[in-house]
GROMACS .gro file of C-alpha atoms in nm:
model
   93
    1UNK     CA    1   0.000   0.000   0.000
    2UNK     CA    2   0.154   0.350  -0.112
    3UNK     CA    3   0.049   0.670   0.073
    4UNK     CA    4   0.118   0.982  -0.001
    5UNK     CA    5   0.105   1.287   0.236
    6UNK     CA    6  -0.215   1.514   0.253
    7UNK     CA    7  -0.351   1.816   0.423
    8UNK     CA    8  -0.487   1.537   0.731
    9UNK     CA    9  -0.196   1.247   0.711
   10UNK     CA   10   0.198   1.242   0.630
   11UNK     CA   11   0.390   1.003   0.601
   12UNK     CA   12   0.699   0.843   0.754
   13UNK     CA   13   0.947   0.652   0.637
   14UNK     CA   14   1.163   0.431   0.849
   15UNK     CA   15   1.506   0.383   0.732
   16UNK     CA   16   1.782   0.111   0.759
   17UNK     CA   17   2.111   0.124   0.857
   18UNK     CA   18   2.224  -0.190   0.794
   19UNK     CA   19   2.367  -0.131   0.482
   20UNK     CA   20   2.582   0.094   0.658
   21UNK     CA   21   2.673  -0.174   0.951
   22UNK     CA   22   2.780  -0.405   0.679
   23UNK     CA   23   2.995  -0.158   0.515
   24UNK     CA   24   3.154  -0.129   0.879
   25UNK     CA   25   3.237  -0.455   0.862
   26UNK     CA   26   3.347  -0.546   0.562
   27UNK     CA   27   3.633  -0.183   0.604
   28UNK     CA   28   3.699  -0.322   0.988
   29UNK     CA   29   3.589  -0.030   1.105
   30UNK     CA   30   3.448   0.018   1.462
   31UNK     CA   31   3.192   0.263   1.571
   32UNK     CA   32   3.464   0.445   1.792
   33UNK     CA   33   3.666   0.491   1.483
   34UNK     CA   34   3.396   0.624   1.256
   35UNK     CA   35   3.289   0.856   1.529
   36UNK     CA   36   3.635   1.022   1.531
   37UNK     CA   37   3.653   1.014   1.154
   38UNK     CA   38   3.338   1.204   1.136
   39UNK     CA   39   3.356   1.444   1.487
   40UNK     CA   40   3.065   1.302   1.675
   41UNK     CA   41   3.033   1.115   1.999
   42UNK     CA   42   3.034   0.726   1.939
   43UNK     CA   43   2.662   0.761   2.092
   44UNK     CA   44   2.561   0.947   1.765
   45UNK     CA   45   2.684   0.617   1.538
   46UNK     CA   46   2.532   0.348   1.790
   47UNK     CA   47   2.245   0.497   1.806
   48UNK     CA   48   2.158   0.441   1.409
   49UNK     CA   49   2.107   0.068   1.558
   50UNK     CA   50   1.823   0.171   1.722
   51UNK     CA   51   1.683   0.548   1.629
   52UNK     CA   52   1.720   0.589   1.287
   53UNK     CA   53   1.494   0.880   1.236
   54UNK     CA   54   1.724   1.062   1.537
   55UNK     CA   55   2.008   1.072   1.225
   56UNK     CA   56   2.060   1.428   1.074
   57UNK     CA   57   2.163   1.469   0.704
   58UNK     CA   58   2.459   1.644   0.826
   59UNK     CA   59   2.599   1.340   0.995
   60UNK     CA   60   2.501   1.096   0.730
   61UNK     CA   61   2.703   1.335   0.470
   62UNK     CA   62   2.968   1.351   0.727
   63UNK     CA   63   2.931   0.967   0.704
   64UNK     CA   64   2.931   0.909   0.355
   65UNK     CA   65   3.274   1.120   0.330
   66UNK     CA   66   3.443   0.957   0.627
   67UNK     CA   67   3.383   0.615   0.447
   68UNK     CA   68   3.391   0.749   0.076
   69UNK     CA   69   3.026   0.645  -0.017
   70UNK     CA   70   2.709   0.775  -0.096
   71UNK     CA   71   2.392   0.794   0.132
   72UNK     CA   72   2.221   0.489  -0.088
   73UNK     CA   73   2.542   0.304   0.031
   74UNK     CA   74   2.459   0.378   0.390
   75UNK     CA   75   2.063   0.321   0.447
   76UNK     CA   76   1.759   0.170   0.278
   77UNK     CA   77   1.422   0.281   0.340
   78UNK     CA   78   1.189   0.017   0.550
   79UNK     CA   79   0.861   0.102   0.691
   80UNK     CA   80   0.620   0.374   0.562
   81UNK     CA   81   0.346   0.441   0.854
   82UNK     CA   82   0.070   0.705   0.736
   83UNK     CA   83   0.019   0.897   1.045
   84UNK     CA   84  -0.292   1.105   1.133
   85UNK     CA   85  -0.210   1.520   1.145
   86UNK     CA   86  -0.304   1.672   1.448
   87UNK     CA   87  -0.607   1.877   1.465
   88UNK     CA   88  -0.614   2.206   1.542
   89UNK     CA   89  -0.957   2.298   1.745
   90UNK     CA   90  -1.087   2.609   1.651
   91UNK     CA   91  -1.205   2.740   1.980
   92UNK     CA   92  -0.887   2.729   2.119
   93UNK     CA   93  -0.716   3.062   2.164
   0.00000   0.00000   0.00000
């Protein structure tokens, strides 16, 4: 199913980056030593385990340079959840 984002829903896409992990891997590199090579804590890395959407594009270009890639080297998209907007109630002031 395919939604698209309207005046009452968006969407959101969940991304994956396992990709990424893999790469790690495969170069031997360790989350402590792609957090120096790109200037963030080692928290900021871990943490794509487990809150993806937490990622900024600065970091994942920061990323992508430290390990000379691109971004579709780095992530995949995974789950799309439509998500009601909120509704503004027109009596409130």
């Amino acid at each position: 199913m395919s939604y698209f984002s309207t005046p009452d829903s968006y969407e959101r896409v969940y991304l994956s980056f396992d990709p990424m992990h893999r790469l790690m891997q495969e170069r031997n590199i360790t989350d402590l030593q792609l957090a120096k090579k790109v200037g963030v804590k080692v928290d900021v890395i871990q943490n794509t385990y487990k809150y993806q959407d937490t990622v900024t594009l600065s970091t994942i270009r920061s990323i992508c340079e430290a390990l000379d890639c691109g971004p579709g080297d780095l992530m995949t998209a995974g789950k799309v959840e439509c998500i009601p907007a909120k509704k503004e109630d027109p009596d409130a002031k």
